[in-house]
Amino acid sequence: MPILSRAALVEHLLRTRIAGDVATPRDNNLSHYRKLANGDRHYWLGLEFGDRWNDEQDVLAVMAERCGVVDDPAHRTGQDTIDPELTVDALDRMAARLRKAAAGKERVLFATGHPGALIDAHSRVAAALRTKGCEIVRIPGGLTADEGYVVQFADVAVFERGATLWHTHSPEPMNAILDALRSLGEPAPDLVVADHGWAGRAAQRGIDSVGYADCNDPALFLAEAEGTMQVTVPLDDHVLDPRSYEPLTAYLLDAAGLLD
């Protein structure tokens, strides 16, 4: 796939609605910000915020700054946005961390709570890092969490239940992996590339973590603002055609020096 320029990638993000006028409505965003501020752990994505983010307006301010949602508190319904320039800025920051991983031949774990959309994006990065000498963490077998199984396809850890890969925000699958590695005497990953609770819990447990997050998932953006997450890339994390993420992934790999 040809590598898009920054301007061309921004255009692609807008056209596919990975950024720009995204599908997630404003009222859904604000509802999630409110629930996080009210202490609903489902929306903390495996992170621990204490009482630091108990004001919905403070959460909104961070999301406007780091994701590009509309910053007007009076805007309660209708369209909301992700700034594609912020998306590409974050991809560049992620690329820098991936370049460091490649240089150090680090142990890297990939995981996704959005297997229907992001598994291929994660898998391509894993394959590129392996060619540079990185060890892609192979998760132990037989792991369970949340009444399902933690398994691995194409180098990416996912949650399976009822013979189906599930969308999950839960941090428990990541707990299962990290606990199992420790019990087997294996070192923790040097880097986790993930999303949702997989990324948040890894970061909370002190592992360098980079990942993707939608505009209705504020926790990872707050964690980056606090320095717990290394990088959070704002995007719609489940557009209709998963191939729409391919130019974004190619840009990331090129910026990280993983295509030469």
PDB file of C-alpha atoms in Angstrom:
ATOM      1  CA  MET A   1       0.000   0.000   0.000  1.00  0.00           C
ATOM      2  CA  PRO A   2       1.385   3.470  -0.849  1.00  0.00           C
ATOM      3  CA  ILE A   3       2.246   5.612   2.169  1.00  0.00           C
ATOM      4  CA  LEU A   4      -0.026   8.634   2.385  1.00  0.00           C
ATOM      5  CA  SER A   5       1.303  12.064   3.187  1.00  0.00           C
ATOM      6  CA  ARG A   6       0.042  13.671   6.372  1.00  0.00           C
ATOM      7  CA  ALA A   7      -2.433  15.780   4.395  1.00  0.00           C
ATOM      8  CA  ALA A   8      -3.675  12.781   2.422  1.00  0.00           C
ATOM      9  CA  LEU A   9      -4.060  10.725   5.604  1.00  0.00           C
ATOM     10  CA  VAL A  10      -6.087  13.504   7.221  1.00  0.00           C
ATOM     11  CA  GLU A  11      -8.337  13.522   4.145  1.00  0.00           C
ATOM     12  CA  HIS A  12      -8.726   9.736   4.380  1.00  0.00           C
ATOM     13  CA  LEU A  13      -9.612   9.917   8.086  1.00  0.00           C
ATOM     14  CA  LEU A  14     -12.293  12.494   7.338  1.00  0.00           C
ATOM     15  CA  ARG A  15     -13.695  10.571   4.364  1.00  0.00           C
ATOM     16  CA  THR A  16     -13.957   7.272   6.267  1.00  0.00           C
ATOM     17  CA  ARG A  17     -15.143   9.020   9.454  1.00  0.00           C
ATOM     18  CA  ILE A  18     -12.341   7.494  11.490  1.00  0.00           C
ATOM     19  CA  ALA A  19     -12.002  11.132  12.527  1.00  0.00           C
ATOM     20  CA  GLY A  20     -13.896  14.318  11.798  1.00  0.00           C
ATOM     21  CA  ASP A  21     -17.672  13.962  12.077  1.00  0.00           C
ATOM     22  CA  VAL A  22     -17.688  10.558  13.740  1.00  0.00           C
ATOM     23  CA  ALA A  23     -20.637   8.222  14.306  1.00  0.00           C
ATOM     24  CA  THR A  24     -20.583   8.411  18.113  1.00  0.00           C
ATOM     25  CA  PRO A  25     -23.241  10.988  19.116  1.00  0.00           C
ATOM     26  CA  ARG A  26     -22.565  13.825  21.520  1.00  0.00           C
ATOM     27  CA  ASP A  27     -25.003  12.642  24.171  1.00  0.00           C
ATOM     28  CA  ASN A  28     -23.248   9.252  24.312  1.00  0.00           C
ATOM     29  CA  ASN A  29     -19.893  10.963  24.805  1.00  0.00           C
ATOM     30  CA  LEU A  30     -21.178  13.169  27.611  1.00  0.00           C
ATOM     31  CA  SER A  31     -22.908  10.229  29.278  1.00  0.00           C
ATOM     32  CA  HIS A  32     -19.620   8.319  29.417  1.00  0.00           C
ATOM     33  CA  TYR A  33     -17.724  11.352  30.744  1.00  0.00           C
ATOM     34  CA  ARG A  34     -20.341  11.739  33.475  1.00  0.00           C
ATOM     35  CA  LYS A  35     -20.215   8.071  34.431  1.00  0.00           C
ATOM     36  CA  LEU A  36     -16.428   8.138  34.656  1.00  0.00           C
ATOM     37  CA  ALA A  37     -16.582  11.251  36.826  1.00  0.00           C
ATOM     38  CA  ASN A  38     -19.188   9.567  39.039  1.00  0.00           C
ATOM     39  CA  GLY A  39     -16.819   6.671  39.690  1.00  0.00           C
ATOM     40  CA  ASP A  40     -18.284   3.963  37.443  1.00  0.00           C
ATOM     41  CA  ARG A  41     -15.318   1.593  37.104  1.00  0.00           C
ATOM     42  CA  HIS A  42     -16.552   0.227  33.782  1.00  0.00           C
ATOM     43  CA  TYR A  43     -15.502   3.540  32.243  1.00  0.00           C
ATOM     44  CA  TRP A  44     -12.118   3.653  34.002  1.00  0.00           C
ATOM     45  CA  LEU A  45     -10.799   0.940  31.639  1.00  0.00           C
ATOM     46  CA  GLY A  46      -8.592  -0.680  34.247  1.00  0.00           C
ATOM     47  CA  LEU A  47      -7.096   2.570  35.496  1.00  0.00           C
ATOM     48  CA  GLU A  48      -7.293   4.024  38.995  1.00  0.00           C
ATOM     49  CA  PHE A  49      -8.304   7.681  39.119  1.00  0.00           C
ATOM     50  CA  GLY A  50      -9.230   8.079  42.778  1.00  0.00           C
ATOM     51  CA  ASP A  51     -11.129  11.351  43.067  1.00  0.00           C
ATOM     52  CA  ARG A  52      -8.985  13.229  40.566  1.00  0.00           C
ATOM     53  CA  TRP A  53     -11.608  13.326  37.789  1.00  0.00           C
ATOM     54  CA  ASN A  54     -14.901  13.780  39.616  1.00  0.00           C
ATOM     55  CA  ASP A  55     -16.016  16.774  37.541  1.00  0.00           C
ATOM     56  CA  GLU A  56     -17.542  16.005  34.154  1.00  0.00           C
ATOM     57  CA  GLN A  57     -16.432  19.397  32.833  1.00  0.00           C
ATOM     58  CA  ASP A  58     -12.789  18.625  33.617  1.00  0.00           C
ATOM     59  CA  VAL A  59     -13.102  15.390  31.645  1.00  0.00           C
ATOM     60  CA  LEU A  60     -14.675  17.281  28.743  1.00  0.00           C
ATOM     61  CA  ALA A  61     -11.813  19.799  28.763  1.00  0.00           C
ATOM     62  CA  VAL A  62      -9.221  17.044  28.405  1.00  0.00           C
ATOM     63  CA  MET A  63     -11.221  15.363  25.667  1.00  0.00           C
ATOM     64  CA  ALA A  64     -11.484  18.617  23.749  1.00  0.00           C
ATOM     65  CA  GLU A  65      -7.727  19.123  24.047  1.00  0.00           C
ATOM     66  CA  ARG A  66      -6.541  15.591  23.303  1.00  0.00           C
ATOM     67  CA  CYS A  67      -9.322  14.134  21.138  1.00  0.00           C
ATOM     68  CA  GLY A  68     -10.933  17.146  19.528  1.00  0.00           C
ATOM     69  CA  VAL A  69     -14.512  16.825  20.716  1.00  0.00           C
ATOM     70  CA  VAL A  70     -16.576  20.011  20.782  1.00  0.00           C
ATOM     71  CA  ASP A  71     -15.408  22.008  23.806  1.00  0.00           C
ATOM     72  CA  ASP A  72     -18.733  23.789  24.425  1.00  0.00           C
ATOM     73  CA  PRO A  73     -20.440  22.322  27.539  1.00  0.00           C
ATOM     74  CA  ALA A  74     -23.766  23.599  26.230  1.00  0.00           C
ATOM     75  CA  HIS A  75     -23.507  21.299  23.183  1.00  0.00           C
ATOM     76  CA  ARG A  76     -25.451  18.331  24.592  1.00  0.00           C
ATOM     77  CA  THR A  77     -26.799  16.408  21.577  1.00  0.00           C
ATOM     78  CA  GLY A  78     -26.130  15.830  17.895  1.00  0.00           C
ATOM     79  CA  GLN A  79     -22.790  15.629  16.119  1.00  0.00           C
ATOM     80  CA  ASP A  80     -19.458  15.320  17.889  1.00  0.00           C
ATOM     81  CA  THR A  81     -15.984  15.272  16.414  1.00  0.00           C
ATOM     82  CA  ILE A  82     -12.465  13.887  16.549  1.00  0.00           C
ATOM     83  CA  ASP A  83      -9.735  16.185  15.255  1.00  0.00           C
ATOM     84  CA  PRO A  84      -7.819  14.270  12.541  1.00  0.00           C
ATOM     85  CA  GLU A  85      -4.747  16.428  13.140  1.00  0.00           C
ATOM     86  CA  LEU A  86      -4.674  15.163  16.728  1.00  0.00           C
ATOM     87  CA  THR A  87      -5.027  11.619  15.405  1.00  0.00           C
ATOM     88  CA  VAL A  88      -1.956  11.994  13.213  1.00  0.00           C
ATOM     89  CA  ASP A  89      -0.011  13.775  15.969  1.00  0.00           C
ATOM     90  CA  ALA A  90      -0.682  10.800  18.235  1.00  0.00           C
ATOM     91  CA  LEU A  91       0.284   8.334  15.513  1.00  0.00           C
ATOM     92  CA  ASP A  92       3.622  10.129  15.279  1.00  0.00           C
ATOM     93  CA  ARG A  93       4.091   9.792  19.051  1.00  0.00           C
ATOM     94  CA  MET A  94       3.171   6.121  18.881  1.00  0.00           C
ATOM     95  CA  ALA A  95       5.617   5.654  16.018  1.00  0.00           C
ATOM     96  CA  ALA A  96       8.415   7.081  18.160  1.00  0.00           C
ATOM     97  CA  ARG A  97       7.667   4.537  20.910  1.00  0.00           C
ATOM     98  CA  LEU A  98       7.540   1.700  18.365  1.00  0.00           C
ATOM     99  CA  ARG A  99      10.882   2.832  16.953  1.00  0.00           C
ATOM    100  CA  LYS A 100      12.325   2.624  20.465  1.00  0.00           C
ATOM    101  CA  ALA A 101      10.892  -0.874  20.875  1.00  0.00           C
ATOM    102  CA  ALA A 102      12.496  -1.987  17.619  1.00  0.00           C
ATOM    103  CA  ALA A 103      15.859  -0.485  18.535  1.00  0.00           C
ATOM    104  CA  GLY A 104      15.825  -2.261  21.889  1.00  0.00           C
ATOM    105  CA  LYS A 105      14.378  -5.520  20.546  1.00  0.00           C
ATOM    106  CA  GLU A 106      11.760  -5.308  23.262  1.00  0.00           C
ATOM    107  CA  ARG A 107       9.119  -7.824  24.335  1.00  0.00           C
ATOM    108  CA  VAL A 108       5.804  -6.465  23.018  1.00  0.00           C
ATOM    109  CA  LEU A 109       2.265  -7.634  23.750  1.00  0.00           C
ATOM    110  CA  PHE A 110      -0.641  -6.805  21.446  1.00  0.00           C
ATOM    111  CA  ALA A 111      -4.293  -6.977  22.501  1.00  0.00           C
ATOM    112  CA  THR A 112      -7.634  -5.607  21.402  1.00  0.00           C
ATOM    113  CA  GLY A 113     -11.146  -5.235  22.723  1.00  0.00           C
ATOM    114  CA  HIS A 114     -12.275  -4.448  19.172  1.00  0.00           C
ATOM    115  CA  PRO A 115     -11.414  -7.634  17.246  1.00  0.00           C
ATOM    116  CA  GLY A 116     -13.919  -6.819  14.517  1.00  0.00           C
ATOM    117  CA  ALA A 117     -12.106  -3.630  13.625  1.00  0.00           C
ATOM    118  CA  LEU A 118      -8.562  -3.423  14.959  1.00  0.00           C
ATOM    119  CA  ILE A 119      -7.117  -6.940  15.033  1.00  0.00           C
ATOM    120  CA  ASP A 120      -5.536  -6.567  11.602  1.00  0.00           C
ATOM    121  CA  ALA A 121      -4.014  -3.190  12.465  1.00  0.00           C
ATOM    122  CA  HIS A 122      -2.428  -4.637  15.612  1.00  0.00           C
ATOM    123  CA  SER A 123      -1.304  -7.793  13.799  1.00  0.00           C
ATOM    124  CA  ARG A 124       0.492  -5.854  11.068  1.00  0.00           C
ATOM    125  CA  VAL A 125       2.456  -3.846  13.612  1.00  0.00           C
ATOM    126  CA  ALA A 126       3.345  -7.035  15.497  1.00  0.00           C
ATOM    127  CA  ALA A 127       4.653  -8.641  12.308  1.00  0.00           C
ATOM    128  CA  ALA A 128       6.735  -5.568  11.482  1.00  0.00           C
ATOM    129  CA  LEU A 129       8.281  -5.454  14.948  1.00  0.00           C
ATOM    130  CA  ARG A 130       9.148  -9.156  14.755  1.00  0.00           C
ATOM    131  CA  THR A 131      11.148  -8.531  11.580  1.00  0.00           C
ATOM    132  CA  LYS A 132      13.196  -6.000  13.576  1.00  0.00           C
ATOM    133  CA  GLY A 133      14.039  -8.557  16.235  1.00  0.00           C
ATOM    134  CA  CYS A 134      11.337  -7.834  18.804  1.00  0.00           C
ATOM    135  CA  GLU A 135       9.803 -10.703  20.731  1.00  0.00           C
ATOM    136  CA  ILE A 136       6.039 -10.696  20.359  1.00  0.00           C
ATOM    137  CA  VAL A 137       4.698 -12.054  23.629  1.00  0.00           C
ATOM    138  CA  ARG A 138       2.976 -15.407  23.274  1.00  0.00           C
ATOM    139  CA  ILE A 139       0.303 -15.585  25.947  1.00  0.00           C
ATOM    140  CA  PRO A 140      -0.013 -18.711  28.117  1.00  0.00           C
ATOM    141  CA  GLY A 141      -2.727 -21.160  27.154  1.00  0.00           C
ATOM    142  CA  GLY A 142      -5.894 -21.881  29.097  1.00  0.00           C
ATOM    143  CA  LEU A 143      -6.492 -18.363  30.385  1.00  0.00           C
ATOM    144  CA  THR A 144      -9.977 -17.363  31.513  1.00  0.00           C
ATOM    145  CA  ALA A 145     -11.599 -14.085  32.513  1.00  0.00           C
ATOM    146  CA  ASP A 146     -15.121 -12.687  32.685  1.00  0.00           C
ATOM    147  CA  GLU A 147     -16.671 -16.142  32.074  1.00  0.00           C
ATOM    148  CA  GLY A 148     -14.782 -16.484  28.805  1.00  0.00           C
ATOM    149  CA  TYR A 149     -11.353 -17.273  27.405  1.00  0.00           C
ATOM    150  CA  VAL A 150      -8.323 -15.127  26.701  1.00  0.00           C
ATOM    151  CA  VAL A 151      -6.807 -16.350  23.442  1.00  0.00           C
ATOM    152  CA  GLN A 152      -4.454 -15.117  20.750  1.00  0.00           C
ATOM    153  CA  PHE A 153      -4.937 -14.809  17.002  1.00  0.00           C
ATOM    154  CA  ALA A 154      -2.350 -13.415  14.593  1.00  0.00           C
ATOM    155  CA  ASP A 155      -0.212 -12.324  17.568  1.00  0.00           C
ATOM    156  CA  VAL A 156      -3.096 -10.343  19.127  1.00  0.00           C
ATOM    157  CA  ALA A 157      -4.733 -11.254  22.447  1.00  0.00           C
ATOM    158  CA  VAL A 158      -8.532 -11.177  22.341  1.00  0.00           C
ATOM    159  CA  PHE A 159     -11.492 -12.238  24.461  1.00  0.00           C
ATOM    160  CA  GLU A 160     -13.536 -15.250  23.324  1.00  0.00           C
ATOM    161  CA  ARG A 161     -16.898 -16.365  24.644  1.00  0.00           C
ATOM    162  CA  GLY A 162     -19.332 -18.816  23.099  1.00  0.00           C
ATOM    163  CA  ALA A 163     -17.036 -19.480  20.106  1.00  0.00           C
ATOM    164  CA  THR A 164     -17.163 -15.753  19.275  1.00  0.00           C
ATOM    165  CA  LEU A 165     -14.616 -12.980  19.669  1.00  0.00           C
ATOM    166  CA  TRP A 166     -16.130 -10.314  21.888  1.00  0.00           C
ATOM    167  CA  HIS A 167     -15.952  -6.559  22.080  1.00  0.00           C
ATOM    168  CA  THR A 168     -14.838  -5.864  25.646  1.00  0.00           C
ATOM    169  CA  HIS A 169     -13.826  -2.899  27.785  1.00  0.00           C
ATOM    170  CA  SER A 170     -12.827  -5.119  30.709  1.00  0.00           C
ATOM    171  CA  PRO A 171      -9.317  -5.051  32.220  1.00  0.00           C
ATOM    172  CA  GLU A 172      -9.631  -8.623  33.470  1.00  0.00           C
ATOM    173  CA  PRO A 173      -8.252 -10.322  30.328  1.00  0.00           C
ATOM    174  CA  MET A 174      -5.069  -8.253  30.661  1.00  0.00           C
ATOM    175  CA  ASN A 175      -4.887  -9.142  34.342  1.00  0.00           C
ATOM    176  CA  ALA A 176      -5.118 -12.804  33.383  1.00  0.00           C
ATOM    177  CA  ILE A 177      -2.212 -12.513  30.948  1.00  0.00           C
ATOM    178  CA  LEU A 178       0.088 -10.546  33.242  1.00  0.00           C
ATOM    179  CA  ASP A 179      -0.659 -12.747  36.243  1.00  0.00           C
ATOM    180  CA  ALA A 180      -0.026 -15.905  34.225  1.00  0.00           C
ATOM    181  CA  LEU A 181       3.279 -14.600  32.877  1.00  0.00           C
ATOM    182  CA  ARG A 182       4.406 -13.768  36.394  1.00  0.00           C
ATOM    183  CA  SER A 183       3.360 -17.159  37.763  1.00  0.00           C
ATOM    184  CA  LEU A 184       5.375 -18.858  35.018  1.00  0.00           C
ATOM    185  CA  GLY A 185       8.435 -16.779  35.842  1.00  0.00           C
ATOM    186  CA  GLU A 186       8.310 -14.929  32.532  1.00  0.00           C
ATOM    187  CA  PRO A 187       9.113 -11.218  32.393  1.00  0.00           C
ATOM    188  CA  ALA A 188       6.355  -8.682  31.850  1.00  0.00           C
ATOM    189  CA  PRO A 189       6.166  -7.073  28.418  1.00  0.00           C
ATOM    190  CA  ASP A 190       8.321  -4.024  27.831  1.00  0.00           C
ATOM    191  CA  LEU A 191       5.482  -2.510  25.822  1.00  0.00           C
ATOM    192  CA  VAL A 192       1.773  -3.136  25.356  1.00  0.00           C
ATOM    193  CA  VAL A 193      -0.004  -1.987  22.186  1.00  0.00           C
ATOM    194  CA  ALA A 194      -3.731  -2.242  22.774  1.00  0.00           C
ATOM    195  CA  ASP A 195      -7.000  -0.438  23.460  1.00  0.00           C
ATOM    196  CA  HIS A 196      -9.795  -0.336  26.065  1.00  0.00           C
ATOM    197  CA  GLY A 197      -9.168  -2.084  29.376  1.00  0.00           C
ATOM    198  CA  TRP A 198      -6.283  -4.084  27.918  1.00  0.00           C
ATOM    199  CA  ALA A 199      -4.275  -0.887  27.493  1.00  0.00           C
ATOM    200  CA  GLY A 200      -5.502   0.820  30.654  1.00  0.00           C
ATOM    201  CA  ARG A 201      -4.743  -2.075  32.993  1.00  0.00           C
ATOM    202  CA  ALA A 202      -1.275  -2.618  31.519  1.00  0.00           C
ATOM    203  CA  ALA A 203      -0.510   1.056  32.083  1.00  0.00           C
ATOM    204  CA  GLN A 204      -1.908   0.926  35.609  1.00  0.00           C
ATOM    205  CA  ARG A 205       0.408  -1.993  36.359  1.00  0.00           C
ATOM    206  CA  GLY A 206       3.421   0.061  35.331  1.00  0.00           C
ATOM    207  CA  ILE A 207       3.989  -1.232  31.801  1.00  0.00           C
ATOM    208  CA  ASP A 208       4.604   1.171  28.940  1.00  0.00           C
ATOM    209  CA  SER A 209       1.275   1.199  27.107  1.00  0.00           C
ATOM    210  CA  VAL A 210       0.172   2.822  23.855  1.00  0.00           C
ATOM    211  CA  GLY A 211      -3.220   2.462  22.295  1.00  0.00           C
ATOM    212  CA  TYR A 212      -6.282   3.647  20.446  1.00  0.00           C
ATOM    213  CA  ALA A 213      -9.404   5.183  21.958  1.00  0.00           C
ATOM    214  CA  ASP A 214     -12.720   6.528  20.740  1.00  0.00           C
ATOM    215  CA  CYS A 215     -14.224   9.844  21.789  1.00  0.00           C
ATOM    216  CA  ASN A 216     -16.612   8.095  24.201  1.00  0.00           C
ATOM    217  CA  ASP A 217     -13.733   6.335  26.031  1.00  0.00           C
ATOM    218  CA  PRO A 218     -12.102   9.167  27.989  1.00  0.00           C
ATOM    219  CA  ALA A 219     -10.078   7.070  30.446  1.00  0.00           C
ATOM    220  CA  LEU A 220      -7.056   6.466  28.211  1.00  0.00           C
ATOM    221  CA  PHE A 221      -6.861  10.167  27.329  1.00  0.00           C
ATOM    222  CA  LEU A 222      -6.953  11.112  31.000  1.00  0.00           C
ATOM    223  CA  ALA A 223      -4.241   8.537  31.665  1.00  0.00           C
ATOM    224  CA  GLU A 224      -2.023  10.041  28.980  1.00  0.00           C
ATOM    225  CA  ALA A 225      -2.634  13.505  30.439  1.00  0.00           C
ATOM    226  CA  GLU A 226      -1.487  12.162  33.811  1.00  0.00           C
ATOM    227  CA  GLY A 227       1.512  10.336  32.320  1.00  0.00           C
ATOM    228  CA  THR A 228       0.243   6.805  33.001  1.00  0.00           C
ATOM    229  CA  MET A 229      -0.398   5.978  29.335  1.00  0.00           C
ATOM    230  CA  GLN A 230       2.454   6.674  26.936  1.00  0.00           C
ATOM    231  CA  VAL A 231       0.249   7.484  23.934  1.00  0.00           C
ATOM    232  CA  THR A 232      -3.486   7.487  23.205  1.00  0.00           C
ATOM    233  CA  VAL A 233      -4.529   7.817  19.560  1.00  0.00           C
ATOM    234  CA  PRO A 234      -8.000   9.330  19.057  1.00  0.00           C
ATOM    235  CA  LEU A 235     -10.129   7.609  16.433  1.00  0.00           C
ATOM    236  CA  ASP A 236     -13.457   5.929  15.836  1.00  0.00           C
ATOM    237  CA  ASP A 237     -12.479   2.426  16.896  1.00  0.00           C
ATOM    238  CA  HIS A 238     -15.095   0.552  14.874  1.00  0.00           C
ATOM    239  CA  VAL A 239     -15.925   1.964  11.465  1.00  0.00           C
ATOM    240  CA  LEU A 240     -17.899  -0.247   9.108  1.00  0.00           C
ATOM    241  CA  ASP A 241     -15.013  -1.477   6.936  1.00  0.00           C
ATOM    242  CA  PRO A 242     -11.906  -2.546   8.888  1.00  0.00           C
ATOM    243  CA  ARG A 243      -9.834  -2.041   5.737  1.00  0.00           C
ATOM    244  CA  SER A 244     -10.304   1.679   6.309  1.00  0.00           C
ATOM    245  CA  TYR A 245      -7.596   1.459   8.985  1.00  0.00           C
ATOM    246  CA  GLU A 246      -4.998   0.149   6.519  1.00  0.00           C
ATOM    247  CA  PRO A 247      -3.671   3.577   5.391  1.00  0.00           C
ATOM    248  CA  LEU A 248      -3.435   4.638   9.040  1.00  0.00           C
ATOM    249  CA  THR A 249      -1.436   1.503   9.879  1.00  0.00           C
ATOM    250  CA  ALA A 250       0.837   1.959   6.880  1.00  0.00           C
ATOM    251  CA  TYR A 251       1.517   5.565   7.910  1.00  0.00           C
ATOM    252  CA  LEU A 252       2.331   4.409  11.463  1.00  0.00           C
ATOM    253  CA  LEU A 253       4.716   1.689  10.274  1.00  0.00           C
ATOM    254  CA  ASP A 254       6.483   4.065   7.920  1.00  0.00           C
ATOM    255  CA  ALA A 255       6.842   6.758  10.598  1.00  0.00           C
ATOM    256  CA  ALA A 256       8.269   4.152  12.979  1.00  0.00           C
ATOM    257  CA  GLY A 257      10.851   3.029  10.405  1.00  0.00           C
ATOM    258  CA  LEU A 258       9.366  -0.455  10.300  1.00  0.00           C
ATOM    259  CA  LEU A 259       8.908  -0.743   6.543  1.00  0.00           C
ATOM    260  CA  ASP A 260      12.541  -0.535   5.436  1.00  0.00           C
TER     261      ASP A 260
END
